[in-house]
């Protein structure tokens, strides 16, 4: 599973509860993209979540 290399955001686990209150396991996947970014002065492919991209924490190549 991809994890953001900036803020370490990954998948979240919990319990989904239906209208009739039946419970089952659920995974919420974060919106992580593979982007080409400048890392240590050279372009590199890294996984970054969209909230870090929108906040400008990553300089794209």
Short mmCIF file of C-alpha atoms in Angstrom, two decimals:
data_model
loop_
_atom_site.label_atom_id
_atom_site.label_comp_id
_atom_site.label_asym_id
_atom_site.label_seq_id
_atom_site.Cartn_x
_atom_site.Cartn_y
_atom_site.Cartn_z
CA UNK A 1 0.00 0.00 0.00
CA UNK A 2 1.30 3.41 -0.90
CA UNK A 3 2.12 5.83 1.89
CA UNK A 4 2.86 9.55 1.60
CA UNK A 5 6.61 10.13 1.87
CA UNK A 6 6.05 13.67 3.24
CA UNK A 7 3.48 13.23 6.04
CA UNK A 8 3.36 9.37 6.31
CA UNK A 9 -0.39 9.31 5.63
CA UNK A 10 -1.52 5.80 4.72
CA UNK A 11 -4.54 3.55 5.01
CA UNK A 12 -6.88 3.79 8.01
CA UNK A 13 -8.72 0.80 9.44
CA UNK A 14 -12.00 0.74 11.30
CA UNK A 15 -15.48 -0.74 11.47
CA UNK A 16 -18.21 0.04 8.94
CA UNK A 17 -21.67 0.17 10.54
CA UNK A 18 -24.69 -0.25 8.27
CA UNK A 19 -28.15 1.22 8.76
CA UNK A 20 -29.27 -2.01 10.47
CA UNK A 21 -26.14 -1.74 12.66
CA UNK A 22 -24.37 -4.76 11.17
CA UNK A 23 -20.64 -4.27 11.64
CA UNK A 24 -17.86 -5.24 9.24
CA UNK A 25 -14.20 -4.35 8.81
CA UNK A 26 -13.41 -1.40 6.55
CA UNK A 27 -10.27 0.16 5.08
CA UNK A 28 -10.11 3.82 4.09
CA UNK A 29 -7.40 4.45 1.52
CA UNK A 30 -5.82 7.89 1.37
CA UNK A 31 -5.53 9.74 -1.95
CA UNK A 32 -1.85 9.05 -2.72
CA UNK A 33 -0.33 9.77 -6.13
CA UNK A 34 2.99 8.82 -7.67
CA UNK A 35 4.65 12.09 -8.74
CA UNK A 36 8.02 13.08 -10.07
CA UNK A 37 9.48 15.53 -7.55
CA UNK A 38 12.81 17.18 -6.80
CA UNK A 39 14.47 15.24 -3.96
CA UNK A 40 17.98 16.32 -2.89
CA UNK A 41 18.45 18.27 -6.12
CA UNK A 42 17.52 15.46 -8.52
CA UNK A 43 14.15 14.34 -9.91
CA UNK A 44 12.75 11.19 -8.33
CA UNK A 45 9.41 9.31 -8.28
CA UNK A 46 7.81 9.43 -4.83
CA UNK A 47 4.35 8.81 -3.39
CA UNK A 48 2.68 12.02 -2.19
CA UNK A 49 -0.85 12.56 -0.87
CA UNK A 50 -2.96 15.19 -2.60
CA UNK A 51 -3.20 17.36 0.53
CA UNK A 52 0.61 17.74 0.54
CA UNK A 53 0.55 18.50 -3.20
CA UNK A 54 -2.09 21.22 -2.74
CA UNK A 55 -0.25 22.69 0.25
CA UNK A 56 2.92 23.10 -1.84
CA UNK A 57 5.10 20.88 0.34
CA UNK A 58 6.52 19.19 -2.79
CA UNK A 59 8.47 20.78 -5.64
CA UNK A 60 7.47 18.94 -8.80
CA UNK A 61 10.04 18.19 -11.49
#
